[in-house]
GROMACS .gro file of C-alpha atoms in nm:
model
  434
    1MET     CA    1  -3.501  -1.959   0.788
    2LYS     CA    2  -3.677  -1.705   1.011
    3TYR     CA    3  -3.341  -1.618   1.172
    4LEU     CA    4  -3.185  -1.564   0.828
    5ALA     CA    5  -3.475  -1.336   0.730
    6ALA     CA    6  -3.437  -1.139   1.051
    7PHE     CA    7  -3.063  -1.103   0.992
    8VAL     CA    8  -3.114  -0.980   0.635
    9GLY     CA    9  -3.376  -0.735   0.757
   10LEU     CA   10  -3.135  -0.604   1.015
   11LEU     CA   11  -2.867  -0.548   0.751
   12LEU     CA   12  -3.110  -0.367   0.521
   13SER     CA   13  -3.226  -0.144   0.805
   14MET     CA   14  -2.874  -0.019   0.883
   15PRO     CA   15  -2.832   0.343   0.771
   16ALA     CA   16  -2.605   0.386   0.471
   17LEU     CA   17  -2.408   0.664   0.637
   18ALA     CA   18  -2.282   0.420   0.899
   19GLN     CA   19  -2.096   0.230   0.628
   20VAL     CA   20  -1.767   0.311   0.458
   21PRO     CA   21  -1.850   0.562   0.181
   22ALA     CA   22  -1.805   0.443  -0.176
   23PRO     CA   23  -1.509   0.584  -0.371
   24GLY     CA   24  -1.579   0.896  -0.576
   25GLN     CA   25  -1.660   0.891  -0.946
   26SER     CA   26  -1.387   0.981  -1.194
   27GLN     CA   27  -1.382   1.352  -1.271
   28SER     CA   28  -1.625   1.414  -1.556
   29LYS     CA   29  -1.596   1.792  -1.595
   30PRO     CA   30  -1.339   2.061  -1.512
   31ILE     CA   31  -1.374   2.221  -1.166
   32LEU     CA   32  -1.254   2.560  -1.047
   33LEU     CA   33  -1.224   2.629  -0.674
   34SER     CA   34  -1.253   3.006  -0.649
   35GLY     CA   35  -1.190   3.272  -0.385
   36ALA     CA   36  -0.991   3.090  -0.117
   37THR     CA   37  -0.643   3.146   0.024
   38LEU     CA   38  -0.412   2.901  -0.154
   39HIS     CA   39  -0.130   2.737   0.042
   40VAL     CA   40   0.074   2.583  -0.240
   41GLY     CA   41   0.284   2.358  -0.015
   42ASN     CA   42   0.622   2.496  -0.121
   43GLY     CA   43   0.604   2.803   0.103
   44THR     CA   44   0.397   3.018  -0.133
   45VAL     CA   45   0.065   3.165  -0.016
   46ILE     CA   46  -0.178   3.331  -0.262
   47GLU     CA   47  -0.471   3.533  -0.132
   48ASN     CA   48  -0.800   3.534  -0.323
   49ALA     CA   49  -0.680   3.247  -0.538
   50ALA     CA   50  -0.831   2.990  -0.771
   51VAL     CA   51  -0.740   2.630  -0.846
   52GLY     CA   52  -0.866   2.454  -1.156
   53PHE     CA   53  -0.837   2.088  -1.245
   54ALA     CA   54  -0.956   1.859  -1.523
   55ASN     CA   55  -0.918   1.486  -1.585
   56GLY     CA   56  -0.761   1.454  -1.241
   57LYS     CA   57  -0.477   1.702  -1.309
   58ILE     CA   58  -0.431   2.060  -1.191
   59THR     CA   59  -0.467   2.303  -1.483
   60TYR     CA   60  -0.450   2.635  -1.298
   61ALA     CA   61  -0.323   2.750  -0.958
   62GLY     CA   62  -0.288   3.120  -0.901
   63PRO     CA   63  -0.472   3.448  -0.846
   64LYS     CA   64  -0.846   3.439  -0.903
   65SER     CA   65  -0.811   3.734  -1.139
   66GLY     CA   66  -0.601   3.525  -1.377
   67ALA     CA   67  -0.841   3.231  -1.401
   68SER     CA   68  -1.088   3.187  -1.684
   69SER     CA   69  -1.407   3.021  -1.562
   70ALA     CA   70  -1.555   2.965  -1.908
   71SER     CA   71  -1.508   2.588  -1.927
   72TYR     CA   72  -1.518   2.513  -1.552
   73GLU     CA   73  -1.782   2.428  -1.297
   74VAL     CA   74  -1.708   2.699  -1.042
   75VAL     CA   75  -1.717   2.613  -0.671
   76ASP     CA   76  -1.719   2.923  -0.452
   77VAL     CA   77  -1.483   2.871  -0.156
   78THR     CA   78  -1.442   3.235  -0.062
   79GLY     CA   79  -1.293   3.282   0.283
   80LYS     CA   80  -1.168   2.924   0.301
   81HIS     CA   81  -0.818   2.774   0.261
   82ILE     CA   82  -0.693   2.538  -0.011
   83TYR     CA   83  -0.410   2.296   0.069
   84PRO     CA   84  -0.242   1.999  -0.096
   85GLY     CA   85  -0.366   1.669   0.049
   86LEU     CA   86  -0.162   1.564   0.354
   87ILE     CA   87   0.061   1.255   0.333
   88GLN     CA   88   0.124   1.017   0.623
   89PRO     CA   89   0.439   0.803   0.592
   90ASN     CA   90   0.521   0.494   0.798
   91THR     CA   91   0.177   0.363   0.891
   92THR     CA   92  -0.017   0.037   0.920
   93LEU     CA   93  -0.349   0.201   0.828
   94GLY     CA   94  -0.555  -0.057   0.639
   95LEU     CA   95  -0.335  -0.341   0.762
   96VAL     CA   96  -0.495  -0.359   1.107
   97GLU     CA   97  -0.851  -0.279   1.213
   98ILE     CA   98  -0.880  -0.375   1.582
   99ASN     CA   99  -0.558  -0.423   1.777
  100SER     CA  100  -0.719  -0.668   2.020
  101VAL     CA  101  -0.860  -0.893   1.744
  102ARG     CA  102  -0.585  -1.104   1.586
  103ALA     CA  103  -0.788  -1.182   1.275
  104THR     CA  104  -0.789  -0.812   1.178
  105ILE     CA  105  -0.410  -0.771   1.205
  106ASP     CA  106  -0.195  -0.827   0.896
  107THR     CA  107   0.110  -0.613   0.963
  108ARG     CA  108   0.399  -0.860   0.980
  109GLU     CA  109   0.530  -1.196   0.865
  110VAL     CA  110   0.705  -1.460   1.073
  111GLY     CA  111   1.084  -1.461   1.064
  112GLU     CA  112   1.348  -1.189   1.090
  113LEU     CA  113   1.454  -1.123   0.730
  114ASN     CA  114   1.157  -1.075   0.497
  115PRO     CA  115   1.255  -0.821   0.228
  116ASN     CA  116   1.013  -0.971  -0.025
  117ILE     CA  117   0.696  -0.927   0.186
  118ARG     CA  118   0.457  -0.684   0.013
  119SER     CA  119   0.247  -0.485   0.258
  120VAL     CA  120   0.013  -0.350  -0.009
  121ILE     CA  121  -0.156  -0.681  -0.091
  122ALA     CA  122  -0.299  -0.691   0.263
  123TYR     CA  123  -0.439  -0.337   0.241
  124ASN     CA  124  -0.809  -0.321   0.330
  125THR     CA  125  -0.977  -0.034   0.146
  126ASP     CA  126  -1.299  -0.097   0.342
  127SER     CA  127  -1.143  -0.013   0.678
  128ASP     CA  128  -1.377   0.193   0.899
  129ILE     CA  129  -1.076   0.397   1.010
  130ILE     CA  130  -0.981   0.533   0.666
  131PRO     CA  131  -1.279   0.774   0.632
  132THR     CA  132  -1.202   0.919   0.977
  133ILE     CA  133  -0.848   0.994   0.860
  134ARG     CA  134  -0.959   1.160   0.537
  135ALA     CA  135  -1.189   1.391   0.732
  136ASN     CA  136  -0.882   1.569   0.872
  137GLY     CA  137  -0.717   1.612   0.533
  138ILE     CA  138  -0.490   1.306   0.505
  139LEU     CA  139  -0.536   1.169   0.153
  140MET     CA  140  -0.233   0.946   0.108
  141THR     CA  141  -0.029   0.706   0.322
  142GLN     CA  142   0.277   0.485   0.306
  143LEU     CA  143   0.180   0.129   0.403
  144THR     CA  144   0.463  -0.003   0.617
  145PRO     CA  145   0.516  -0.361   0.740
  146VAL     CA  146   0.650  -0.409   1.092
  147GLY     CA  147   0.844  -0.667   1.289
  148GLY     CA  148   1.167  -0.856   1.246
  149THR     CA  149   1.494  -0.707   1.126
  150ILE     CA  150   1.383  -0.654   0.767
  151SER     CA  151   1.006  -0.611   0.771
  152GLY     CA  152   0.942  -0.600   0.397
  153LEU     CA  153   0.831  -0.361   0.124
  154SER     CA  154   0.623  -0.048   0.174
  155SER     CA  155   0.389   0.103  -0.086
  156ILE     CA  156   0.220   0.440  -0.120
  157VAL     CA  157  -0.158   0.445  -0.159
  158GLN     CA  158  -0.430   0.705  -0.194
  159LEU     CA  159  -0.727   0.672   0.042
  160ASP     CA  160  -1.021   0.653  -0.197
  161ALA     CA  161  -1.026   0.324  -0.383
  162TRP     CA  162  -1.229   0.007  -0.432
  163ASN     CA  163  -0.931  -0.228  -0.387
  164TRP     CA  164  -0.558  -0.224  -0.323
  165GLU     CA  165  -0.471  -0.233  -0.694
  166ASP     CA  166  -0.670   0.086  -0.755
  167ALA     CA  167  -0.522   0.250  -0.445
  168ILE     CA  168  -0.157   0.217  -0.548
  169VAL     CA  169   0.034   0.538  -0.617
  170LYS     CA  170   0.381   0.380  -0.598
  171ALA     CA  171   0.420   0.008  -0.531
  172ASP     CA  172   0.701  -0.160  -0.339
  173GLU     CA  173   0.907   0.158  -0.324
  174GLY     CA  174   1.124   0.080  -0.022
  175ILE     CA  175   1.265  -0.179   0.218
  176HIS     CA  176   1.222  -0.129   0.594
  177LEU     CA  177   1.511  -0.220   0.822
  178ASN     CA  178   1.464  -0.213   1.200
  179TRP     CA  179   1.818  -0.156   1.323
  180PRO     CA  180   1.899  -0.380   1.625
  181THR     CA  181   1.934  -0.147   1.922
  182SER     CA  182   2.279  -0.127   2.080
  183LEU     CA  183   2.306  -0.298   2.418
  184LEU     CA  184   2.474  -0.107   2.700
  185PRO     CA  185   2.539  -0.286   3.033
  186LEU     CA  186   2.420  -0.088   3.335
  187ASP     CA  187   2.689  -0.055   3.605
  188ASN     CA  188   2.468  -0.110   3.907
  189ILE     CA  189   2.211  -0.340   3.752
  190PRO     CA  190   2.368  -0.676   3.661
  191ASN     CA  191   2.194  -0.856   3.379
  192PRO     CA  192   2.282  -1.224   3.353
  193ARG     CA  193   2.141  -1.229   2.998
  194TYR     CA  194   2.355  -0.941   2.869
  195ALA     CA  195   2.618  -1.166   2.709
  196GLU     CA  196   2.347  -1.378   2.546
  197MET     CA  197   2.163  -1.072   2.413
  198LYS     CA  198   2.486  -0.922   2.278
  199GLN     CA  199   2.572  -1.247   2.100
  200LYS     CA  200   2.223  -1.265   1.948
  201ARG     CA  201   2.254  -0.908   1.818
  202GLU     CA  202   2.593  -0.981   1.661
  203HIS     CA  203   2.447  -1.290   1.495
  204THR     CA  204   2.157  -1.085   1.356
  205LEU     CA  205   2.398  -0.828   1.209
  206LEU     CA  206   2.607  -1.102   1.048
  207GLU     CA  207   2.295  -1.253   0.891
  208LEU     CA  208   2.189  -0.913   0.764
  209GLN     CA  209   2.533  -0.843   0.620
  210GLN     CA  210   2.543  -1.180   0.445
  211MET     CA  211   2.198  -1.130   0.292
  212LEU     CA  212   2.292  -0.788   0.153
  213ARG     CA  213   2.617  -0.924   0.010
  214ASP     CA  214   2.430  -1.212  -0.150
  215ALA     CA  215   2.181  -0.965  -0.297
  216ALA     CA  216   2.461  -0.757  -0.451
  217VAL     CA  217   2.609  -1.068  -0.611
  218TYR     CA  218   2.265  -1.181  -0.725
  219LYS     CA  219   2.199  -0.844  -0.892
  220ALA     CA  220   2.530  -0.854  -1.076
  221ALA     CA  221   2.492  -1.218  -1.185
  222LYS     CA  222   2.131  -1.189  -1.312
  223PRO     CA  223   2.053  -1.561  -1.259
  224GLU     CA  224   1.774  -1.732  -1.451
  225LYS     CA  225   1.614  -1.872  -1.136
  226GLU     CA  226   1.460  -1.593  -0.929
  227ASN     CA  227   1.528  -1.562  -0.557
  228LEU     CA  228   1.245  -1.346  -0.422
  229LYS     CA  229   1.431  -1.221  -0.116
  230LEU     CA  230   1.748  -1.126  -0.300
  231ALA     CA  231   1.553  -0.978  -0.592
  232ALA     CA  232   1.363  -0.752  -0.352
  233LEU     CA  233   1.692  -0.619  -0.210
  234ALA     CA  234   1.857  -0.566  -0.550
  235GLY     CA  235   1.697  -0.225  -0.599
  236LEU     CA  236   1.888  -0.087  -0.299
  237PHE     CA  237   2.212  -0.097  -0.496
  238ASP     CA  238   2.100   0.116  -0.790
  239GLY     CA  239   1.872   0.356  -0.602
  240SER     CA  240   1.548   0.225  -0.751
  241ARG     CA  241   1.438   0.136  -0.397
  242LYS     CA  242   1.503   0.326  -0.075
  243LEU     CA  243   1.622   0.177   0.250
  244TYR     CA  244   1.410   0.305   0.538
  245LEU     CA  245   1.632   0.271   0.843
  246HIS     CA  246   1.428   0.266   1.164
  247ALA     CA  247   1.650   0.390   1.447
  248ASN     CA  248   1.617   0.639   1.733
  249PHE     CA  249   1.937   0.657   1.937
  250ALA     CA  250   2.241   0.844   1.805
  251LYS     CA  251   2.472   0.540   1.825
  252ASP     CA  252   2.224   0.328   1.632
  253ILE     CA  253   2.178   0.598   1.367
  254LEU     CA  254   2.552   0.626   1.308
  255GLU     CA  255   2.602   0.251   1.307
  256GLY     CA  256   2.304   0.179   1.082
  257VAL     CA  257   2.387   0.442   0.820
  258ASN     CA  258   2.755   0.343   0.806
  259PHE     CA  259   2.660  -0.024   0.776
  260ALA     CA  260   2.420   0.044   0.486
  261LYS     CA  261   2.675   0.264   0.308
  262GLN     CA  262   2.940  -0.007   0.340
  263GLN     CA  263   2.704  -0.256   0.175
  264GLY     CA  264   2.654  -0.025  -0.123
  265VAL     CA  265   2.302   0.102  -0.044
  266LYS     CA  266   2.236   0.419  -0.247
  267GLU     CA  267   1.926   0.582  -0.090
  268ILE     CA  268   1.879   0.586   0.289
  269VAL     CA  269   1.596   0.750   0.483
  270LEU     CA  270   1.606   0.761   0.862
  271VAL     CA  271   1.271   0.680   1.025
  272GLY     CA  272   1.207   0.763   1.391
  273GLY     CA  273   1.513   0.979   1.443
  274GLY     CA  274   1.467   1.055   1.811
  275ASP     CA  275   1.833   1.166   1.839
  276ALA     CA  276   1.855   1.311   1.488
  277VAL     CA  277   1.939   1.660   1.617
  278ALA     CA  278   2.249   1.517   1.789
  279VAL     CA  279   2.394   1.394   1.458
  280THR     CA  280   2.284   1.659   1.208
  281ASP     CA  281   2.635   1.707   1.064
  282PHE     CA  282   2.661   1.333   1.001
  283LEU     CA  283   2.316   1.320   0.839
  284LYS     CA  284   2.394   1.618   0.616
  285THR     CA  285   2.731   1.478   0.509
  286ASN     CA  286   2.570   1.147   0.413
  287ASN     CA  287   2.266   1.308   0.245
  288ILE     CA  288   2.017   1.138   0.478
  289SER     CA  289   1.655   1.253   0.492
  290VAL     CA  290   1.453   1.204   0.811
  291ILE     CA  291   1.096   1.093   0.875
  292TYR     CA  292   1.061   1.219   1.230
  293SER     CA  293   0.811   1.031   1.447
  294GLY     CA  294   0.852   1.185   1.790
  295VAL     CA  295   0.687   1.529   1.808
  296HIS     CA  296   0.423   1.416   2.060
  297GLN     CA  297   0.647   1.179   2.251
  298LEU     CA  298   0.865   1.210   2.559
  299PRO     CA  299   1.239   1.281   2.524
  300ASN     CA  300   1.471   0.981   2.496
  301ARG     CA  301   1.661   1.063   2.815
  302ASP     CA  302   1.578   1.199   3.159
  303ASP     CA  303   1.822   1.488   3.122
  304ASP     CA  304   1.698   1.597   2.777
  305ASP     CA  305   1.511   1.925   2.742
  306ILE     CA  306   1.145   1.841   2.802
  307ASP     CA  307   1.056   2.044   2.489
  308LEU     CA  308   1.315   1.874   2.266
  309PRO     CA  309   1.064   1.658   2.071
  310TYR     CA  310   0.854   1.967   1.997
  311LYS     CA  311   1.160   2.165   1.884
  312THR     CA  312   1.323   1.890   1.677
  313PRO     CA  313   1.147   1.981   1.347
  314PHE     CA  314   1.269   2.342   1.380
  315LEU     CA  315   1.622   2.226   1.467
  316LEU     CA  316   1.628   1.994   1.165
  317GLN     CA  317   1.505   2.281   0.947
  318GLN     CA  318   1.780   2.506   1.085
  319ALA     CA  319   2.042   2.238   1.017
  320GLY     CA  320   1.930   2.198   0.655
  321ILE     CA  321   1.817   1.836   0.696
  322PRO     CA  322   1.530   1.733   0.463
  323PHE     CA  323   1.259   1.599   0.691
  324ALA     CA  324   0.895   1.496   0.707
  325LEU     CA  325   0.666   1.432   1.002
  326ASP     CA  326   0.462   1.125   1.083
  327TYR     CA  327   0.237   1.022   1.369
  328ASP     CA  328   0.416   0.688   1.418
  329LEU     CA  329   0.234   0.358   1.363
  330SER     CA  330  -0.079   0.445   1.563
  331ILE     CA  331  -0.363   0.397   1.315
  332HIS     CA  332  -0.612   0.596   1.520
  333GLY     CA  333  -0.365   0.877   1.586
  334ILE     CA  334  -0.299   0.947   1.220
  335ARG     CA  335  -0.589   1.192   1.213
  336ASN     CA  336  -0.368   1.414   1.432
  337LEU     CA  337  -0.096   1.446   1.165
  338PRO     CA  338  -0.181   1.812   1.090
  339PHE     CA  339  -0.175   1.893   1.461
  340ILE     CA  340   0.178   1.764   1.524
  341ALA     CA  341   0.281   1.999   1.243
  342GLY     CA  342   0.090   2.269   1.430
  343THR     CA  343   0.286   2.187   1.746
  344ALA     CA  344   0.609   2.237   1.550
  345VAL     CA  345   0.481   2.583   1.453
  346ALA     CA  346   0.452   2.674   1.820
  347TYR     CA  347   0.817   2.573   1.863
  348GLY     CA  348   0.986   2.753   1.575
  349LEU     CA  349   0.868   2.643   1.232
  350SER     CA  350   0.670   2.882   1.016
  351LYS     CA  351   0.321   2.765   0.919
  352GLU     CA  352   0.424   2.706   0.559
  353GLN     CA  353   0.736   2.511   0.663
  354ALA     CA  354   0.517   2.296   0.887
  355LEU     CA  355   0.271   2.241   0.603
  356SER     CA  356   0.555   2.129   0.377
  357SER     CA  357   0.663   1.879   0.642
  358VAL     CA  358   0.335   1.689   0.593
  359THR     CA  359   0.297   1.749   0.217
  360LEU     CA  360   0.578   1.840  -0.025
  361ASN     CA  361   0.870   1.733   0.195
  362THR     CA  362   0.705   1.395   0.247
  363ALA     CA  363   0.637   1.359  -0.125
  364ARG     CA  364   1.002   1.434  -0.204
  365ILE     CA  365   1.133   1.182   0.047
  366LEU     CA  366   0.893   0.914  -0.082
  367GLY     CA  367   0.979   0.991  -0.445
  368ILE     CA  368   0.634   1.108  -0.556
  369ALA     CA  369   0.683   1.486  -0.564
  370ASP     CA  370   0.635   1.490  -0.942
  371ARG     CA  371   0.270   1.392  -0.881
  372VAL     CA  372   0.159   1.522  -0.541
  373GLY     CA  373   0.266   1.727  -0.241
  374SER     CA  374   0.190   2.075  -0.374
  375VAL     CA  375  -0.086   2.254  -0.565
  376GLU     CA  376   0.094   2.312  -0.894
  377VAL     CA  377  -0.005   2.283  -1.258
  378GLY     CA  378   0.047   1.934  -1.397
  379LYS     CA  379   0.028   1.752  -1.066
  380ASP     CA  380  -0.255   1.526  -0.950
  381ALA     CA  381  -0.555   1.713  -0.812
  382SER     CA  382  -0.498   1.589  -0.455
  383ILE     CA  383  -0.651   1.888  -0.279
  384ILE     CA  384  -0.832   1.973   0.043
  385VAL     CA  385  -1.039   2.278   0.138
  386SER     CA  386  -1.078   2.383   0.500
  387ASN     CA  387  -1.286   2.652   0.666
  388GLY     CA  388  -0.982   2.744   0.878
  389ASP     CA  389  -0.616   2.669   0.942
  390ILE     CA  390  -0.567   2.298   0.871
  391LEU     CA  391  -0.284   2.276   1.129
  392ASP     CA  392  -0.496   2.406   1.418
  393MET     CA  393  -0.739   2.161   1.577
  394ARG     CA  394  -0.967   2.452   1.667
  395THR     CA  395  -1.014   2.557   1.304
  396ASN     CA  396  -0.940   2.240   1.106
  397ASP     CA  397  -1.271   2.185   0.927
  398VAL     CA  398  -1.232   2.007   0.593
  399THR     CA  399  -1.529   2.084   0.367
  400HIS     CA  400  -1.400   1.945   0.035
  401ALA     CA  401  -1.143   1.685  -0.060
  402PHE     CA  402  -1.035   1.564  -0.404
  403ILE     CA  403  -0.809   1.272  -0.493
  404GLN     CA  404  -0.696   1.263  -0.858
  405GLY     CA  405  -0.984   1.498  -0.927
  406ARG     CA  406  -1.249   1.273  -0.769
  407GLN     CA  407  -1.451   1.433  -0.491
  408VAL     CA  408  -1.412   1.235  -0.172
  409ASP     CA  409  -1.710   1.161   0.053
  410LEU     CA  410  -1.609   1.303   0.392
  411ASN     CA  411  -1.876   1.119   0.590
  412ASN     CA  412  -1.757   0.857   0.837
  413LYS     CA  413  -1.879   0.642   1.121
  414GLN     CA  414  -1.777   0.889   1.390
  415LYS     CA  415  -1.965   1.175   1.226
  416TYR     CA  416  -2.270   0.953   1.188
  417LEU     CA  417  -2.262   0.851   1.555
  418TYR     CA  418  -2.207   1.211   1.665
  419ASP     CA  419  -2.512   1.331   1.470
  420LYS     CA  420  -2.718   1.033   1.583
  421PHE     CA  421  -2.671   1.095   1.956
  422LYS     CA  422  -2.667   1.474   1.922
  423ASN     CA  423  -3.014   1.457   1.767
  424LYS     CA  424  -3.129   1.210   2.032
  425TYR     CA  425  -3.032   1.424   2.330
  426GLU     CA  426  -3.141   1.751   2.171
  427SER     CA  427  -3.482   1.596   2.104
  428GLU     CA  428  -3.508   1.470   2.464
  429ALA     CA  429  -3.403   1.811   2.596
  430LYS     CA  430  -3.677   1.981   2.394
  431GLN     CA  431  -3.936   1.737   2.529
  432VAL     CA  432  -3.832   1.813   2.885
  433LEU     CA  433  -3.849   2.188   2.825
  434ASN     CA  434  -4.192   2.157   2.667
   0.00000   0.00000   0.00000
């Protein structure tokens, strides 16, 4: 009993700020952010602007001179910058907490073909990592399962919720297909397993083809007895669900897109896209959008331009390919999403184009642009305010964040620990000086 009492006492003594902040209260009164520079997200910039929102929806976005403050609680943000909340696609945030602890990992299911697996039901809204992501302006993510050939269904969530049901913005919106990488024998390096690996790949593709054909028949037949796997795939044939094709090499991109088209898949989004700039004509002809994951990675080949990953967003923009940026599946790296967009600025994109690549472009590709992605009247009040340029790590300093009009608590464990030890060593330094 004494040990239990000691344990309870320890829990009660833990500072509240070290815990995951509680979700914000629903917006109770209209708010007007006044005096900042507004970056709409669609390329428009308005100096000395105002943004008003009520009941979670944006009611005004324009020059400060045109805003009536009569019914609003005015928040003075003069000299600051207002942006739409950033969106991170293709992530396992909330599905894994500590990579070295198996019990905290819930990113994949056993087996190769799992189209019916729903990633969102494993989403942990109490993850310690989520508040650290919000602090840099990321307010929404696409939960993506991993592993196997067909990993399962992704869902889009906002990052301020009590549970996964409350977090959902768009549930089960797409199927993720990891295209089997082409196998090329190396002339001077014999591989006794090459024939076996090639046969296994061909078998995987035949299984995949058969499942998609069965799903098309299932959709047309509308049987009384539900088949969960085939039912999950059915939406690919009428465009109600997207196929997210994960591929990097040019040969795999061409092969994967052609395969999906032959099976009757309507909406295809390329994820990864390391060689996307080598096949831009093909992507444009087939109306393929790209979620590019490689800005801060090395080139695919030794003889590639060392700056190619940095320049790829600009080259995609020049080619007219709709694209968004993501920071791959690294849960801790997601906080750097605005900075990979900043890197793209240094290599050709304008600042507003780069902003769109992590806001409105992403919302369009994910099918949620009618609700978020830009600061426009009628959309959800998913808004961030920064003291400086959100894309520059030297000036990124988020002071306010709102999700559906609710003010988000920007405290997190890292900020708490920083203040804790900063105060400790400053106090010790003063004692030494005295």
